[in-house]
Short mmCIF file of C-alpha atoms (C1' of nucleotides) in Angstrom, two decimals:
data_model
loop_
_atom_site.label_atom_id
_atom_site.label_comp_id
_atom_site.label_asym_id
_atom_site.label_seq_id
_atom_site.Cartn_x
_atom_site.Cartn_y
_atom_site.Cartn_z
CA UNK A 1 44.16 91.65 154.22
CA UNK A 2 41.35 89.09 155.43
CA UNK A 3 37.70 89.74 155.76
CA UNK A 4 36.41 92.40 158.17
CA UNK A 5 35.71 91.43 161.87
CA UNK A 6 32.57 89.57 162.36
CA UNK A 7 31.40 92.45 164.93
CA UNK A 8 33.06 95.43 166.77
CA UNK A 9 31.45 93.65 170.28
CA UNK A 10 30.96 97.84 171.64
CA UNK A 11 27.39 98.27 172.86
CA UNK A 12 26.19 94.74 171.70
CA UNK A 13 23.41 92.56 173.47
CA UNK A 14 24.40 89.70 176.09
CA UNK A 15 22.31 87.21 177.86
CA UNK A 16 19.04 85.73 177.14
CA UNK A 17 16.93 86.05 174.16
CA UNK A 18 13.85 88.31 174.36
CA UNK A 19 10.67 87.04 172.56
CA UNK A 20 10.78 90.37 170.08
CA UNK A 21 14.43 89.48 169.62
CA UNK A 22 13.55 85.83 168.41
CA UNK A 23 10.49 86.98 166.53
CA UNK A 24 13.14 89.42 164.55
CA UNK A 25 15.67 86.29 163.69
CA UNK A 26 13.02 84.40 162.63
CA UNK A 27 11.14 86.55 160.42
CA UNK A 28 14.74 87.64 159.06
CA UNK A 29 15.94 84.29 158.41
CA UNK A 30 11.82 83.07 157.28
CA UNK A 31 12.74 85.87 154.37
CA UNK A 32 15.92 86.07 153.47
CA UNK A 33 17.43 82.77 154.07
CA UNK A 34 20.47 81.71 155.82
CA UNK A 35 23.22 83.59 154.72
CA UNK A 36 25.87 85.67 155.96
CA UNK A 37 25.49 85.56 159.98
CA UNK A 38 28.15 88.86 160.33
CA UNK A 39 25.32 90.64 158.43
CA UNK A 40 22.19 89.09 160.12
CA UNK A 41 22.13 91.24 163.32
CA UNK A 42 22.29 94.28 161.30
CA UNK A 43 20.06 93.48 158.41
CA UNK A 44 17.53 92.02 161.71
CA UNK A 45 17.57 95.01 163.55
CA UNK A 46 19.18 93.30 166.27
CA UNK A 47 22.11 94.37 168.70
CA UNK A 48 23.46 91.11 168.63
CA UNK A 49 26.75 89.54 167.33
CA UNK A 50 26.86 87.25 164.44
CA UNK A 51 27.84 84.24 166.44
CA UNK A 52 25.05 84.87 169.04
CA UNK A 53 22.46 85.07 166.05
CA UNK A 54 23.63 81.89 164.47
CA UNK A 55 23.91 79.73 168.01
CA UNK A 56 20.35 80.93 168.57
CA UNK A 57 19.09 79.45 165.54
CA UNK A 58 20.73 76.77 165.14
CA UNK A 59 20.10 75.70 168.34
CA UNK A 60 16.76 77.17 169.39
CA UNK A 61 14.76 78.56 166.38
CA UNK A 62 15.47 76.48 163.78
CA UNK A 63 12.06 75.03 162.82
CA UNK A 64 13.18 71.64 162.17
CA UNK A 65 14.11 70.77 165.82
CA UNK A 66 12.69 68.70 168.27
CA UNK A 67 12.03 69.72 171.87
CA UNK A 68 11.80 68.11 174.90
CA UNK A 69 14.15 64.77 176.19
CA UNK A 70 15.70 62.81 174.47
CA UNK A 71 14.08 59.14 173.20
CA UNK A 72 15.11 55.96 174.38
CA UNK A 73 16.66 55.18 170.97
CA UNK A 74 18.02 58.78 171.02
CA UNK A 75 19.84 58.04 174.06
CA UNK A 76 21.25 54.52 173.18
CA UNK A 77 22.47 56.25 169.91
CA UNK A 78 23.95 59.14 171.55
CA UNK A 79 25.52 56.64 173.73
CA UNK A 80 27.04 54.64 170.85
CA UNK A 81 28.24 57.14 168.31
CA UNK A 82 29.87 58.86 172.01
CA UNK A 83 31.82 55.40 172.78
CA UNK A 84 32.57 55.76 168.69
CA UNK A 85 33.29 59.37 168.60
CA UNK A 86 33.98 61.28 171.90
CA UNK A 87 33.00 64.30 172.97
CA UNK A 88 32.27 65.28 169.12
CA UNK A 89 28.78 66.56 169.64
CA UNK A 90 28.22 68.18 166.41
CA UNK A 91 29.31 64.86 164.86
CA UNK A 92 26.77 62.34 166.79
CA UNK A 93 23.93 65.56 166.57
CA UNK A 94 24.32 65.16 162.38
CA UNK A 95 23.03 61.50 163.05
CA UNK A 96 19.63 62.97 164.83
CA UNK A 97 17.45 64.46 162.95
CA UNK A 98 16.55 67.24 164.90
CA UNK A 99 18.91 67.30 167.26
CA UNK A 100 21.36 70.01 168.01
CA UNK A 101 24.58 69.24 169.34
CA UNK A 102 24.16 71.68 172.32
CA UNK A 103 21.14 69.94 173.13
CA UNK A 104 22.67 66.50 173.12
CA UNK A 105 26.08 67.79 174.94
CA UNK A 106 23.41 69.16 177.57
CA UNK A 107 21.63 65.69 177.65
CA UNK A 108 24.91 64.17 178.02
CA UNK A 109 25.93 66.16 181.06
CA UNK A 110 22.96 65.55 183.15
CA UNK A 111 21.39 62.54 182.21
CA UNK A 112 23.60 60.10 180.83
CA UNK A 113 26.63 59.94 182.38
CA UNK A 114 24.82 59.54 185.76
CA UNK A 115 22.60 56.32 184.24
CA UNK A 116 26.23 54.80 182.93
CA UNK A 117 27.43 55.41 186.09
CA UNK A 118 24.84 54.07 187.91
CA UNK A 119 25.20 50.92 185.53
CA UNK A 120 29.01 50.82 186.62
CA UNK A 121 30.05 52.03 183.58
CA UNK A 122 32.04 54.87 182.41
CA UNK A 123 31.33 57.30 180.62
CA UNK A 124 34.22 58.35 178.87
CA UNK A 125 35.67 54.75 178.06
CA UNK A 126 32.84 53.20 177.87
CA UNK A 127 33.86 50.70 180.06
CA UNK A 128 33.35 49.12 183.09
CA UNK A 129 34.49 51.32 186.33
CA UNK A 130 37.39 49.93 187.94
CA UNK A 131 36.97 51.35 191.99
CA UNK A 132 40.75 53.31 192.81
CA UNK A 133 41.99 54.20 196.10
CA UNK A 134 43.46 57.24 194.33
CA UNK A 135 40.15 58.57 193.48
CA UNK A 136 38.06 59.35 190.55
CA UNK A 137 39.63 62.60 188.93
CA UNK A 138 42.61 60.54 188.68
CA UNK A 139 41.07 57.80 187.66
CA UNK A 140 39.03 59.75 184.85
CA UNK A 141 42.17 61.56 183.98
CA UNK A 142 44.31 58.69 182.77
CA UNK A 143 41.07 57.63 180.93
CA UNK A 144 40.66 60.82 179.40
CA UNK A 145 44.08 60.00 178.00
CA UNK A 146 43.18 56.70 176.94
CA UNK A 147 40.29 58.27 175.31
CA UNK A 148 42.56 60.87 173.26
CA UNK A 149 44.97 58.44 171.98
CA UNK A 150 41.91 56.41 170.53
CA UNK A 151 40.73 59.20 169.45
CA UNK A 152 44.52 60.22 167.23
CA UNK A 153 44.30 56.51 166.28
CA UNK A 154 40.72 57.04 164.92
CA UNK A 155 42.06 59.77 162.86
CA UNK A 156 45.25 58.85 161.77
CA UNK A 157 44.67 57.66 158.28
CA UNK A 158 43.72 61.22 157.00
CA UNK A 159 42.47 64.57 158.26
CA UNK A 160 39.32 67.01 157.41
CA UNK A 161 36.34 66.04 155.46
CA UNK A 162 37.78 62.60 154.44
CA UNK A 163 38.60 62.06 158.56
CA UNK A 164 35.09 62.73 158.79
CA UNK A 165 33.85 59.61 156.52
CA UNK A 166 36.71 57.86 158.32
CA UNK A 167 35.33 57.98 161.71
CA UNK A 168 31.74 57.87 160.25
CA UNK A 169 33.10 54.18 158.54
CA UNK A 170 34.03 53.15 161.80
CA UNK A 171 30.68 53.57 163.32
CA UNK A 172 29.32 51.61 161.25
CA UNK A 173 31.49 49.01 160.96
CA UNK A 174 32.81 48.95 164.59
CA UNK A 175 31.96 45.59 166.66
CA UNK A 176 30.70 45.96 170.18
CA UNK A 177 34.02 46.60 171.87
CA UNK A 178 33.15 48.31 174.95
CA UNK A 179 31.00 47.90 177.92
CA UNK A 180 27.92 50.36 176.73
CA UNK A 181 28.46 48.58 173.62
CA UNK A 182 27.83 45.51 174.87
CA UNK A 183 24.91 46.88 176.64
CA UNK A 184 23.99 48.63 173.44
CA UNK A 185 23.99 44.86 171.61
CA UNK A 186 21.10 43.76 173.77
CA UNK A 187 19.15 46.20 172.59
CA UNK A 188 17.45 44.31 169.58
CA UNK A 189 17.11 46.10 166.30
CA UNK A 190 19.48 49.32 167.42
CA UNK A 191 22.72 49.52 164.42
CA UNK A 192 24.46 52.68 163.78
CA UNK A 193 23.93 51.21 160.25
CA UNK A 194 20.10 52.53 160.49
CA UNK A 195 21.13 55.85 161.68
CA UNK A 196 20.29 58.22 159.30
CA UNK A 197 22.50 61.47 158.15
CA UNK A 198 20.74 64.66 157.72
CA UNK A 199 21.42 65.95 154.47
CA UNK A 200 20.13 69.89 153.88
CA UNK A 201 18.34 68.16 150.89
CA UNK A 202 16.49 66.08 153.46
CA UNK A 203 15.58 69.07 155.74
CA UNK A 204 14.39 71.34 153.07
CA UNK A 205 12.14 68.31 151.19
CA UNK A 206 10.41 67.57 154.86
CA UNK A 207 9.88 71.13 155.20
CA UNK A 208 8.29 71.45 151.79
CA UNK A 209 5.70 68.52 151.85
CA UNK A 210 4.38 66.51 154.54
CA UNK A 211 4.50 66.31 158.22
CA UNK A 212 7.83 64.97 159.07
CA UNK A 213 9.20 62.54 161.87
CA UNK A 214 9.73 65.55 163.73
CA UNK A 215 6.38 66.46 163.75
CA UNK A 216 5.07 63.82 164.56
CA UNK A 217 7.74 62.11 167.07
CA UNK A 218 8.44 65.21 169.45
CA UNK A 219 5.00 66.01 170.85
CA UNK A 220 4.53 62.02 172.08
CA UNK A 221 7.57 60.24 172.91
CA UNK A 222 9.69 63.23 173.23
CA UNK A 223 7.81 65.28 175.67
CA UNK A 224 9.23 67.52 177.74
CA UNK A 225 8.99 67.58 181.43
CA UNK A 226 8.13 71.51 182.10
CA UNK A 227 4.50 72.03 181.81
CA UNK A 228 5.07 74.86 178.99
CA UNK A 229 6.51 73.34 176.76
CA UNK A 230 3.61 70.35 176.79
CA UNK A 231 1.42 73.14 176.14
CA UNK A 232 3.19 74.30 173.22
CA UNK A 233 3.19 70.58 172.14
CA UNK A 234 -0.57 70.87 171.76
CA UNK A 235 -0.27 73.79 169.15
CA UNK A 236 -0.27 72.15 165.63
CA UNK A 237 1.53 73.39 162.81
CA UNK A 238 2.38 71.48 159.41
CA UNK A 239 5.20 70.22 158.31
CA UNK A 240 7.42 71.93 160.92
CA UNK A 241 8.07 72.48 165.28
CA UNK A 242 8.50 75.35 166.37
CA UNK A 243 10.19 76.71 169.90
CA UNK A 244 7.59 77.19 172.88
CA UNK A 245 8.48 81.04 172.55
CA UNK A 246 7.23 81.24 169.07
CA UNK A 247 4.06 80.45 169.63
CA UNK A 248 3.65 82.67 172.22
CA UNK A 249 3.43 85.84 169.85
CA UNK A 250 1.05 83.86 167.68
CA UNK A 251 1.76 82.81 163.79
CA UNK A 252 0.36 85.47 162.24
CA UNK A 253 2.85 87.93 163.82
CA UNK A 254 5.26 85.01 162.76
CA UNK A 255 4.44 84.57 159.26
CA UNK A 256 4.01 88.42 158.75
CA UNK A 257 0.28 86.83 157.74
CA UNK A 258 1.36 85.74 154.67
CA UNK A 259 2.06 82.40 153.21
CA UNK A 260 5.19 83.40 151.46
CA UNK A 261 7.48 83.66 154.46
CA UNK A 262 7.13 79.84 154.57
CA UNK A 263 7.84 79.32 150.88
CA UNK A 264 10.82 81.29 152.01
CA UNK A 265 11.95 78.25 154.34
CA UNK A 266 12.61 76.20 151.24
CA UNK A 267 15.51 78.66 150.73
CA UNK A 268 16.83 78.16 153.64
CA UNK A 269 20.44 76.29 154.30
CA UNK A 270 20.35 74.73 157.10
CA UNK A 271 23.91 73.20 158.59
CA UNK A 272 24.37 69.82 160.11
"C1'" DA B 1 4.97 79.88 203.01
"C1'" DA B 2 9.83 80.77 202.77
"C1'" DA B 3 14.51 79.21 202.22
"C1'" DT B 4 17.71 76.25 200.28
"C1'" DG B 5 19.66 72.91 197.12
"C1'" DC B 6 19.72 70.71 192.86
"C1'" DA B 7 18.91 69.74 187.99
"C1'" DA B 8 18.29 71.25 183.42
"C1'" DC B 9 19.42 73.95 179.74
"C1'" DA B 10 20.40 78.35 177.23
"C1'" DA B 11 24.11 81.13 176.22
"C1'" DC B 12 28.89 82.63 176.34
"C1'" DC B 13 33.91 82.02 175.81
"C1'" DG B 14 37.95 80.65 173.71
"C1'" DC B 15 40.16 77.87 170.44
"C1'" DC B 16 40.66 75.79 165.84
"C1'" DT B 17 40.09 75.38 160.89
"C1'" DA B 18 39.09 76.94 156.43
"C1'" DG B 19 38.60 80.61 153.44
"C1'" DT B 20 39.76 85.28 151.69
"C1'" DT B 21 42.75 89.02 150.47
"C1'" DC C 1 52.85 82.77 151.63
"C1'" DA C 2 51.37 85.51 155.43
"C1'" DA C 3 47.90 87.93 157.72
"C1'" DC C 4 43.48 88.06 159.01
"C1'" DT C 5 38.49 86.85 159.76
"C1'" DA C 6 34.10 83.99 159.74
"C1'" DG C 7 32.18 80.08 161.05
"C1'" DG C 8 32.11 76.05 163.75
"C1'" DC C 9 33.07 73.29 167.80
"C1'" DG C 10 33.55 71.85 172.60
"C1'" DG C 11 33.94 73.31 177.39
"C1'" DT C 12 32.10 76.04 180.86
"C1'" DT C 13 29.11 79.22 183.22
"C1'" DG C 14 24.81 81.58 184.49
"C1'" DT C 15 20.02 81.49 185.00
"C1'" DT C 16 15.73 79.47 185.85
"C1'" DG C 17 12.43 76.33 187.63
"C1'" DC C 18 11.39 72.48 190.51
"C1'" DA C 19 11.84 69.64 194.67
"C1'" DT C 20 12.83 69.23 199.30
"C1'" DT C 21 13.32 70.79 203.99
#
DNA sequence: AAATGCAACAACCGCCTAGTT
DNA sequence: CAACTAGGCGGTTGTTGCATT
């Protein structure tokens, strides 16, 4: 037989994190570490399913994250590993630090596909729009098509991990092909070449000594736009960010008062 | 000031892959 | 090798807050 079922899903918690459910992830995964998430909810005191626990951290709590929009460099990045990769978000979110792929799937969604199509250009291809009488869905479905056989051609030459280096190689090595990569190339000093991969090794070294480009990038040129979560921008605290909810209940209640909890954070494993 | 519409984003759902027994 | 699950990923939906009427 296989393992045992992540979670039996009877009489478990849906919907929207409460603050005293965060503050219970947290302090769980400030202490123990990252390890098992079909254990977490249980060992948490939470009424939560594994899968809910880790998409809440990874995507929300994880200390290391930035808040707020995207940069102008984050967007013309996103924008190039996407005419690169597709609609691989985790993929293009391991070349932000910071950066969860929800959050730039989200960004995607709502900001810029409307600026490429404003810019007649589109956003799947990455080409220029061609105007159809037969409409856009058609239009977008024979490029979505396009976009998939590109996509088997990217990955042809092997599969898994080493498919991952593949398509990695041909990020960097790609020439502007398409039209937001031509519109990318005007951009002086922007090369997939500089983007940098975020290694746990990375994560857990700017967590353990100084102030890190997240730190210090996300409360200026990352602001976001709700009023909040400026305030919670204003809030220092070394060497890592943490969610606007967070700070609500204060760091003491956080750190349990003690210093140790944040030791603990040099345990942690942190994916992507 | 209230109602409505829209945008942004957090969270869920379902599928896939890799790992375990 | 087959059966089964955990973890991860991408698509989609639901909720919330803001802007406009």
């Amino acid at each position: 037989m296989g393992r045992q079922p992540c979670c039996d899903k009877v009489g478990l918690k849906k919907g929207p994190w409460t603050t005293e459910e965060d503050k219970r992830l947290i302090n769980f995964m400030l202490t123990n570490g990252q390890c098992c998430w079909r254990v977490v909810p249980k060992l948490a005191g939470l009424l939560r399913c594994g899968k809910s626990c880790r998409l809440r951290w990874t995507n929300y709590l994880r200390p290391d994250l930035k808040r707020g929009l995207l940069s102008e460099e984050e967007e013309k990045m996103v924008i190039e590993l996407h005419s690169q990769l597709g609609n691989r978000w985790s993929r293009i979110a391991s070349h932000l630090r910071g950066r969860t792929d929800n959050e730039i799937k989200n960004h995607w969604n709502t900001h810029i596909k409307k600026k490429l199509r404003k810019m007649g250009i589109d956003p799947l291809l990455h080409k220029p729009l061609i105007p159809s009488a037969s409409g856009v869905p058609h239009q977008e479905q024979q490029q979505a098509g396009a976009l998939a056989e590109r996509m088997e051609e990217q990955e042809k030459p092997c599969s898994g991990s080493s498919s991952e280096k593949a398509a990695e190689g041909q990020v960097e090595e790609n020439t502007p092909s398409t039209a937001s990569d031509a519109f990318l190339s005007k951009s002086p000093g922007f090369c997939t070449d500089e983007v940098p991969m975020i290694l746990s090794h990375d994560i857990l070294a700017s967590c353990a000594s100084t102030p890190t480009a997240s730190s210090s990038i996300s409360t200026s040129s990352t602001c976001s736009s709700s009023s909040s979560s400026s305030k919670a921008a204003e809030i220092k605290f070394p060497c890592m960010e943490w969610p606007e909810s967070t700070y609500l209940w204060g760091l003491d209640d956080l750190m349990d008062g003690t210093s140790s909890s944040i030791g603990g954070m040099k345990n942690l494993i942190i994916p992507h």
